[in-house]
Amino acid sequence: MSILVIVDHANAALDPSTHGTVGAAAIIATFTGLDVHVLVAGRDGLGAAEAATRIAGVSKVILADGQDAILAVEKIAGDYLHFLAPATVRGKCLAMELAEKLGLAPIDAVTAILNAETIQQAIAAGRVSGVAPTSEATSVITVNVADFDEAAAEGGGAVLHKMDPRVMYLPQPLEFEEAQSSRTSVDFDKRSSNVLKHAAVFRALSNKLETAVSESRALHERIRLARQPCID
């Protein structure tokens, strides 16, 4: 199990909030012994992901290029105990949505991590201590990055893992035929045969529709003529 930092980026550049969020994750890692991973999701994120591999204290960077961050996290959530995002507008929205999907209450605006069981949160004009994530409980946290030391931008050597987009958006198979007995495999010839069957069905349906339309037009024409007054 590990800690996942979900970062924002503008194409090749990591958002300035990244290093403070990683700094907070590093403190949790100190108390729990967990590794720190970084997720870079969205379009054109390769440059940002490569920059993230150089951040001190990060052992793995996951690039979900062109993919939605929440969908990406859902696929790998089972590998992580703690999810961190910066306490920006986008980070808070992301944390709220992720926490809801995981059935958790997000821990917002963390200003300090005192130990494995106690954190400090910003509430309105003051601060209040509260129960923090432990090594057993899963948590979704947003970080007030200004209150944490930033992780060094250089000096790390994390592994870069590219998430396969086909795994993210694998479409469900479409069934056109009536229910048949279960089959363990379908070869290319059978699939081709099914396509031909579907084409034949569609052609027959098209012919029926064309016939119905023609009959309807003829009926309307007869009604129109019947309503016209006779002219001697």
PDB file of C-alpha atoms in Angstrom:
ATOM      1  CA  MET A   1       0.000   0.000   0.000  1.00  0.00           C
ATOM      2  CA  SER A   2       1.143   3.531  -0.745  1.00  0.00           C
ATOM      3  CA  ILE A   3       0.238   7.225  -0.677  1.00  0.00           C
ATOM      4  CA  LEU A   4      -1.093   8.798  -3.890  1.00  0.00           C
ATOM      5  CA  VAL A   5      -0.624  12.490  -4.637  1.00  0.00           C
ATOM      6  CA  ILE A   6      -2.967  13.733  -7.368  1.00  0.00           C
ATOM      7  CA  VAL A   7      -1.386  16.749  -9.025  1.00  0.00           C
ATOM      8  CA  ASP A   8      -2.532  19.427 -11.432  1.00  0.00           C
ATOM      9  CA  HIS A   9      -0.526  20.565 -14.425  1.00  0.00           C
ATOM     10  CA  ALA A  10      -0.517  22.846 -17.422  1.00  0.00           C
ATOM     11  CA  ASN A  11       0.782  20.662 -20.210  1.00  0.00           C
ATOM     12  CA  ALA A  12       4.503  20.203 -19.532  1.00  0.00           C
ATOM     13  CA  ALA A  13       4.568  22.222 -16.298  1.00  0.00           C
ATOM     14  CA  LEU A  14       3.539  20.932 -12.888  1.00  0.00           C
ATOM     15  CA  ASP A  15       1.278  23.205 -10.873  1.00  0.00           C
ATOM     16  CA  PRO A  16       3.188  25.106  -8.146  1.00  0.00           C
ATOM     17  CA  SER A  17       1.040  23.343  -5.529  1.00  0.00           C
ATOM     18  CA  THR A  18       2.592  19.989  -6.420  1.00  0.00           C
ATOM     19  CA  HIS A  19       5.750  20.196  -4.336  1.00  0.00           C
ATOM     20  CA  GLY A  20       3.956  21.319  -1.177  1.00  0.00           C
ATOM     21  CA  THR A  21       1.469  18.458  -1.526  1.00  0.00           C
ATOM     22  CA  VAL A  22       4.307  15.979  -1.973  1.00  0.00           C
ATOM     23  CA  GLY A  23       5.949  17.540   1.085  1.00  0.00           C
ATOM     24  CA  ALA A  24       2.841  16.736   3.142  1.00  0.00           C
ATOM     25  CA  ALA A  25       2.765  13.202   1.744  1.00  0.00           C
ATOM     26  CA  ALA A  26       6.404  12.768   2.731  1.00  0.00           C
ATOM     27  CA  ILE A  27       5.518  13.523   6.358  1.00  0.00           C
ATOM     28  CA  ILE A  28       2.788  10.870   6.325  1.00  0.00           C
ATOM     29  CA  ALA A  29       5.305   8.495   4.758  1.00  0.00           C
ATOM     30  CA  THR A  30       7.708   9.194   7.626  1.00  0.00           C
ATOM     31  CA  PHE A  31       5.103   8.094  10.175  1.00  0.00           C
ATOM     32  CA  THR A  32       3.647   5.167   8.213  1.00  0.00           C
ATOM     33  CA  GLY A  33       6.555   3.849   6.170  1.00  0.00           C
ATOM     34  CA  LEU A  34       4.501   4.019   2.956  1.00  0.00           C
ATOM     35  CA  ASP A  35       5.853   4.979  -0.468  1.00  0.00           C
ATOM     36  CA  VAL A  36       4.758   8.209  -2.162  1.00  0.00           C
ATOM     37  CA  HIS A  37       3.356   7.949  -5.693  1.00  0.00           C
ATOM     38  CA  VAL A  38       2.182  10.771  -7.965  1.00  0.00           C
ATOM     39  CA  LEU A  39      -0.681  10.674 -10.478  1.00  0.00           C
ATOM     40  CA  VAL A  40      -0.604  12.984 -13.511  1.00  0.00           C
ATOM     41  CA  ALA A  41      -3.901  12.843 -15.423  1.00  0.00           C
ATOM     42  CA  GLY A  42      -5.326  14.865 -18.305  1.00  0.00           C
ATOM     43  CA  ARG A  43      -4.170  15.924 -21.742  1.00  0.00           C
ATOM     44  CA  ASP A  44      -0.520  16.320 -22.722  1.00  0.00           C
ATOM     45  CA  GLY A  45       0.797  15.353 -19.313  1.00  0.00           C
ATOM     46  CA  LEU A  46       4.016  13.611 -20.341  1.00  0.00           C
ATOM     47  CA  GLY A  47       6.264  16.597 -19.633  1.00  0.00           C
ATOM     48  CA  ALA A  48       4.679  17.118 -16.220  1.00  0.00           C
ATOM     49  CA  ALA A  49       4.995  13.413 -15.432  1.00  0.00           C
ATOM     50  CA  GLU A  50       8.669  13.425 -16.350  1.00  0.00           C
ATOM     51  CA  ALA A  51       9.194  16.438 -14.087  1.00  0.00           C
ATOM     52  CA  ALA A  52       7.388  14.608 -11.279  1.00  0.00           C
ATOM     53  CA  THR A  53       9.814  11.675 -11.527  1.00  0.00           C
ATOM     54  CA  ARG A  54      12.577  14.052 -10.431  1.00  0.00           C
ATOM     55  CA  ILE A  55      10.828  15.218  -7.248  1.00  0.00           C
ATOM     56  CA  ALA A  56      12.656  14.052  -4.139  1.00  0.00           C
ATOM     57  CA  GLY A  57      10.806  11.423  -2.128  1.00  0.00           C
ATOM     58  CA  VAL A  58       8.602  10.155  -4.970  1.00  0.00           C
ATOM     59  CA  SER A  59       9.108   6.499  -5.888  1.00  0.00           C
ATOM     60  CA  LYS A  60       6.577   6.155  -8.727  1.00  0.00           C
ATOM     61  CA  VAL A  61       4.759   8.443 -11.162  1.00  0.00           C
ATOM     62  CA  ILE A  62       1.614   7.261 -12.948  1.00  0.00           C
ATOM     63  CA  LEU A  63       0.733   9.026 -16.198  1.00  0.00           C
ATOM     64  CA  ALA A  64      -2.924   8.770 -17.217  1.00  0.00           C
ATOM     65  CA  ASP A  65      -2.521  10.829 -20.381  1.00  0.00           C
ATOM     66  CA  GLY A  66      -5.789  12.131 -21.808  1.00  0.00           C
ATOM     67  CA  GLN A  67      -7.765  10.474 -19.028  1.00  0.00           C
ATOM     68  CA  ASP A  68     -10.006  11.755 -16.272  1.00  0.00           C
ATOM     69  CA  ALA A  69      -8.295  11.851 -12.873  1.00  0.00           C
ATOM     70  CA  ILE A  70     -11.217  10.347 -10.941  1.00  0.00           C
ATOM     71  CA  LEU A  71     -11.634   7.463 -13.376  1.00  0.00           C
ATOM     72  CA  ALA A  72      -7.902   6.816 -13.246  1.00  0.00           C
ATOM     73  CA  VAL A  73      -7.855   6.801  -9.443  1.00  0.00           C
ATOM     74  CA  GLU A  74     -10.832   4.444  -9.281  1.00  0.00           C
ATOM     75  CA  LYS A  75      -8.894   1.842 -11.249  1.00  0.00           C
ATOM     76  CA  ILE A  76      -5.940   1.866  -8.866  1.00  0.00           C
ATOM     77  CA  ALA A  77      -7.592   2.898  -5.588  1.00  0.00           C
ATOM     78  CA  GLY A  78      -7.075  -0.538  -4.070  1.00  0.00           C
ATOM     79  CA  ASP A  79      -3.314   0.033  -4.009  1.00  0.00           C
ATOM     80  CA  TYR A  80      -3.476   3.136  -1.792  1.00  0.00           C
ATOM     81  CA  LEU A  81      -4.338   4.074   1.781  1.00  0.00           C
ATOM     82  CA  HIS A  82      -4.093   7.851   1.510  1.00  0.00           C
ATOM     83  CA  PHE A  83      -5.005  10.208  -1.336  1.00  0.00           C
ATOM     84  CA  LEU A  84      -3.697  13.780  -1.281  1.00  0.00           C
ATOM     85  CA  ALA A  85      -4.543  16.791  -3.431  1.00  0.00           C
ATOM     86  CA  PRO A  86      -3.772  20.498  -3.011  1.00  0.00           C
ATOM     87  CA  ALA A  87      -6.463  22.590  -1.284  1.00  0.00           C
ATOM     88  CA  THR A  88      -7.124  24.548  -4.470  1.00  0.00           C
ATOM     89  CA  VAL A  89     -10.588  24.909  -5.966  1.00  0.00           C
ATOM     90  CA  ARG A  90      -9.921  22.071  -8.379  1.00  0.00           C
ATOM     91  CA  GLY A  91      -8.181  19.961  -5.749  1.00  0.00           C
ATOM     92  CA  LYS A  92     -11.061  20.302  -3.296  1.00  0.00           C
ATOM     93  CA  CYS A  93     -13.629  19.400  -5.946  1.00  0.00           C
ATOM     94  CA  LEU A  94     -11.589  16.388  -6.973  1.00  0.00           C
ATOM     95  CA  ALA A  95     -11.144  15.266  -3.349  1.00  0.00           C
ATOM     96  CA  MET A  96     -14.849  15.647  -2.645  1.00  0.00           C
ATOM     97  CA  GLU A  97     -15.823  13.566  -5.677  1.00  0.00           C
ATOM     98  CA  LEU A  98     -13.215  10.912  -4.933  1.00  0.00           C
ATOM     99  CA  ALA A  99     -14.191  10.675  -1.260  1.00  0.00           C
ATOM    100  CA  GLU A 100     -17.832  10.243  -2.237  1.00  0.00           C
ATOM    101  CA  LYS A 101     -16.977   7.399  -4.598  1.00  0.00           C
ATOM    102  CA  LEU A 102     -14.881   5.721  -1.893  1.00  0.00           C
ATOM    103  CA  GLY A 103     -17.553   6.240   0.765  1.00  0.00           C
ATOM    104  CA  LEU A 104     -15.375   8.550   2.865  1.00  0.00           C
ATOM    105  CA  ALA A 105     -15.493  12.064   4.291  1.00  0.00           C
ATOM    106  CA  PRO A 106     -12.644  14.208   2.934  1.00  0.00           C
ATOM    107  CA  ILE A 107     -10.208  15.823   5.364  1.00  0.00           C
ATOM    108  CA  ASP A 108      -9.967  19.395   4.096  1.00  0.00           C
ATOM    109  CA  ALA A 109      -7.355  22.130   4.367  1.00  0.00           C
ATOM    110  CA  VAL A 110      -4.729  20.284   6.384  1.00  0.00           C
ATOM    111  CA  THR A 111      -2.097  22.651   7.755  1.00  0.00           C
ATOM    112  CA  ALA A 112       0.090  20.243   9.727  1.00  0.00           C
ATOM    113  CA  ILE A 113       0.604  16.530  10.265  1.00  0.00           C
ATOM    114  CA  LEU A 114       1.671  16.082  13.868  1.00  0.00           C
ATOM    115  CA  ASN A 115       1.947  12.298  13.955  1.00  0.00           C
ATOM    116  CA  ALA A 116       0.330   9.213  12.474  1.00  0.00           C
ATOM    117  CA  GLU A 117      -2.909   9.933  14.341  1.00  0.00           C
ATOM    118  CA  THR A 118      -3.187  13.712  14.611  1.00  0.00           C
ATOM    119  CA  ILE A 119      -3.434  16.505  12.094  1.00  0.00           C
ATOM    120  CA  GLN A 120      -4.186  20.202  12.137  1.00  0.00           C
ATOM    121  CA  GLN A 121      -6.818  21.771   9.902  1.00  0.00           C
ATOM    122  CA  ALA A 122      -7.601  25.360   8.998  1.00  0.00           C
ATOM    123  CA  ILE A 123     -11.135  26.312   9.941  1.00  0.00           C
ATOM    124  CA  ALA A 124     -12.272  29.851   9.136  1.00  0.00           C
ATOM    125  CA  ALA A 125      -9.900  32.271  10.852  1.00  0.00           C
ATOM    126  CA  GLY A 126      -8.384  29.743  13.242  1.00  0.00           C
ATOM    127  CA  ARG A 127      -7.023  26.254  13.460  1.00  0.00           C
ATOM    128  CA  VAL A 128      -8.277  23.121  15.140  1.00  0.00           C
ATOM    129  CA  SER A 129      -6.676  19.748  15.762  1.00  0.00           C
ATOM    130  CA  GLY A 130      -8.441  16.630  14.565  1.00  0.00           C
ATOM    131  CA  VAL A 131      -8.010  12.937  14.004  1.00  0.00           C
ATOM    132  CA  ALA A 132      -5.616  12.231  11.167  1.00  0.00           C
ATOM    133  CA  PRO A 133      -5.217   9.291   8.808  1.00  0.00           C
ATOM    134  CA  THR A 134      -3.620   6.246  10.376  1.00  0.00           C
ATOM    135  CA  SER A 135      -1.779   3.369   8.789  1.00  0.00           C
ATOM    136  CA  GLU A 136      -5.034   1.343   8.872  1.00  0.00           C
ATOM    137  CA  ALA A 137      -7.652   3.879   7.695  1.00  0.00           C
ATOM    138  CA  THR A 138      -8.091   5.119   4.139  1.00  0.00           C
ATOM    139  CA  SER A 139      -8.264   8.900   3.816  1.00  0.00           C
ATOM    140  CA  VAL A 140      -8.748  11.621   1.219  1.00  0.00           C
ATOM    141  CA  ILE A 141      -6.896  14.817   2.166  1.00  0.00           C
ATOM    142  CA  THR A 142      -6.545  18.306   0.736  1.00  0.00           C
ATOM    143  CA  VAL A 143      -3.379  20.150   1.721  1.00  0.00           C
ATOM    144  CA  ASN A 144      -2.803  23.832   2.453  1.00  0.00           C
ATOM    145  CA  VAL A 145       0.483  23.782   0.587  1.00  0.00           C
ATOM    146  CA  ALA A 146       1.719  27.086   2.043  1.00  0.00           C
ATOM    147  CA  ASP A 147       1.967  25.411   5.454  1.00  0.00           C
ATOM    148  CA  PHE A 148       4.313  22.641   4.304  1.00  0.00           C
ATOM    149  CA  ASP A 149       7.902  22.568   3.176  1.00  0.00           C
ATOM    150  CA  GLU A 150       8.073  21.894  -0.534  1.00  0.00           C
ATOM    151  CA  ALA A 151       9.682  18.684  -1.715  1.00  0.00           C
ATOM    152  CA  ALA A 152      12.820  19.351  -3.749  1.00  0.00           C
ATOM    153  CA  ALA A 153      12.109  19.556  -7.475  1.00  0.00           C
ATOM    154  CA  GLU A 154      15.294  17.660  -8.301  1.00  0.00           C
ATOM    155  CA  GLY A 155      17.075  14.690  -6.820  1.00  0.00           C
ATOM    156  CA  GLY A 156      14.435  12.007  -7.181  1.00  0.00           C
ATOM    157  CA  GLY A 157      14.484   9.029  -9.509  1.00  0.00           C
ATOM    158  CA  ALA A 158      10.918   7.747  -9.633  1.00  0.00           C
ATOM    159  CA  VAL A 159       9.717   5.112 -12.074  1.00  0.00           C
ATOM    160  CA  LEU A 160       7.326   6.419 -14.759  1.00  0.00           C
ATOM    161  CA  HIS A 161       4.345   4.154 -15.420  1.00  0.00           C
ATOM    162  CA  LYS A 162       2.004   4.952 -18.318  1.00  0.00           C
ATOM    163  CA  MET A 163      -1.558   3.815 -17.717  1.00  0.00           C
ATOM    164  CA  ASP A 164      -3.068   2.143 -20.771  1.00  0.00           C
ATOM    165  CA  PRO A 165      -6.117   4.194 -21.851  1.00  0.00           C
ATOM    166  CA  ARG A 166      -7.746   1.050 -23.237  1.00  0.00           C
ATOM    167  CA  VAL A 167      -7.953  -0.290 -19.721  1.00  0.00           C
ATOM    168  CA  MET A 168      -9.751   2.870 -18.648  1.00  0.00           C
ATOM    169  CA  TYR A 169     -12.430   3.000 -21.297  1.00  0.00           C
ATOM    170  CA  LEU A 170     -12.988  -0.599 -22.364  1.00  0.00           C
ATOM    171  CA  PRO A 171     -16.424  -0.531 -24.034  1.00  0.00           C
ATOM    172  CA  GLN A 172     -19.114  -3.027 -23.145  1.00  0.00           C
ATOM    173  CA  PRO A 173     -19.900  -5.520 -25.942  1.00  0.00           C
ATOM    174  CA  LEU A 174     -23.086  -4.879 -27.903  1.00  0.00           C
ATOM    175  CA  GLU A 175     -25.524  -7.759 -28.326  1.00  0.00           C
ATOM    176  CA  PHE A 176     -27.844  -7.688 -31.351  1.00  0.00           C
ATOM    177  CA  GLU A 177     -28.895 -11.316 -31.364  1.00  0.00           C
ATOM    178  CA  GLU A 178     -31.366 -13.028 -29.076  1.00  0.00           C
ATOM    179  CA  ALA A 179     -30.023 -14.794 -26.020  1.00  0.00           C
ATOM    180  CA  GLN A 180     -28.046 -17.858 -26.931  1.00  0.00           C
ATOM    181  CA  SER A 181     -26.299 -20.542 -24.938  1.00  0.00           C
ATOM    182  CA  SER A 182     -23.085 -19.364 -23.294  1.00  0.00           C
ATOM    183  CA  ARG A 183     -19.919 -19.722 -25.322  1.00  0.00           C
ATOM    184  CA  THR A 184     -16.367 -19.747 -24.108  1.00  0.00           C
ATOM    185  CA  SER A 185     -14.891 -18.241 -27.273  1.00  0.00           C
ATOM    186  CA  VAL A 186     -15.886 -16.701 -30.570  1.00  0.00           C
ATOM    187  CA  ASP A 187     -13.618 -16.906 -33.576  1.00  0.00           C
ATOM    188  CA  PHE A 188     -13.297 -14.409 -36.387  1.00  0.00           C
ATOM    189  CA  ASP A 189     -15.457 -16.397 -38.827  1.00  0.00           C
ATOM    190  CA  LYS A 190     -18.354 -16.524 -36.383  1.00  0.00           C
ATOM    191  CA  ARG A 191     -18.121 -12.796 -35.738  1.00  0.00           C
ATOM    192  CA  SER A 192     -18.111 -12.152 -39.481  1.00  0.00           C
ATOM    193  CA  SER A 193     -21.142 -14.394 -39.854  1.00  0.00           C
ATOM    194  CA  ASN A 194     -22.954 -12.452 -37.140  1.00  0.00           C
ATOM    195  CA  VAL A 195     -22.200  -9.184 -38.912  1.00  0.00           C
ATOM    196  CA  LEU A 196     -23.696 -10.546 -42.114  1.00  0.00           C
ATOM    197  CA  LYS A 197     -26.778 -11.711 -40.227  1.00  0.00           C
ATOM    198  CA  HIS A 198     -27.186  -8.270 -38.701  1.00  0.00           C
ATOM    199  CA  ALA A 199     -26.859  -6.670 -42.145  1.00  0.00           C
ATOM    200  CA  ALA A 200     -29.563  -8.956 -43.535  1.00  0.00           C
ATOM    201  CA  VAL A 201     -31.882  -8.081 -40.654  1.00  0.00           C
ATOM    202  CA  PHE A 202     -31.309  -4.365 -41.185  1.00  0.00           C
ATOM    203  CA  ARG A 203     -31.947  -4.683 -44.935  1.00  0.00           C
ATOM    204  CA  ALA A 204     -35.220  -6.518 -44.311  1.00  0.00           C
ATOM    205  CA  LEU A 205     -36.266  -3.901 -41.779  1.00  0.00           C
ATOM    206  CA  SER A 206     -35.347  -1.122 -44.204  1.00  0.00           C
ATOM    207  CA  ASN A 207     -37.471  -2.709 -46.940  1.00  0.00           C
ATOM    208  CA  LYS A 208     -40.445  -2.960 -44.583  1.00  0.00           C
ATOM    209  CA  LEU A 209     -40.089   0.666 -43.581  1.00  0.00           C
ATOM    210  CA  GLU A 210     -39.876   1.805 -47.200  1.00  0.00           C
ATOM    211  CA  THR A 211     -43.029  -0.184 -48.028  1.00  0.00           C
ATOM    212  CA  ALA A 212     -44.883   1.305 -45.061  1.00  0.00           C
ATOM    213  CA  VAL A 213     -43.856   4.836 -46.034  1.00  0.00           C
ATOM    214  CA  SER A 214     -44.980   4.292 -49.644  1.00  0.00           C
ATOM    215  CA  GLU A 215     -48.347   2.942 -48.527  1.00  0.00           C
ATOM    216  CA  SER A 216     -48.805   5.872 -46.159  1.00  0.00           C
ATOM    217  CA  ARG A 217     -48.034   8.361 -48.919  1.00  0.00           C
ATOM    218  CA  ALA A 218     -50.509   6.651 -51.254  1.00  0.00           C
ATOM    219  CA  LEU A 219     -53.211   6.746 -48.587  1.00  0.00           C
ATOM    220  CA  HIS A 220     -52.679  10.445 -47.957  1.00  0.00           C
ATOM    221  CA  GLU A 221     -52.825  11.125 -51.697  1.00  0.00           C
ATOM    222  CA  ARG A 222     -56.162   9.288 -52.031  1.00  0.00           C
ATOM    223  CA  ILE A 223     -57.586  11.232 -49.094  1.00  0.00           C
ATOM    224  CA  ARG A 224     -56.400  14.520 -50.609  1.00  0.00           C
ATOM    225  CA  LEU A 225     -58.010  13.754 -53.961  1.00  0.00           C
ATOM    226  CA  ALA A 226     -61.240  12.650 -52.316  1.00  0.00           C
ATOM    227  CA  ARG A 227     -61.502  15.967 -50.495  1.00  0.00           C
ATOM    228  CA  GLN A 228     -61.060  18.059 -53.663  1.00  0.00           C
ATOM    229  CA  PRO A 229     -64.375  19.330 -55.175  1.00  0.00           C
ATOM    230  CA  CYS A 230     -65.327  17.893 -58.547  1.00  0.00           C
ATOM    231  CA  ILE A 231     -65.004  20.337 -61.447  1.00  0.00           C
ATOM    232  CA  ASP A 232     -67.292  19.893 -64.466  1.00  0.00           C
TER     233      ASP A 232
END
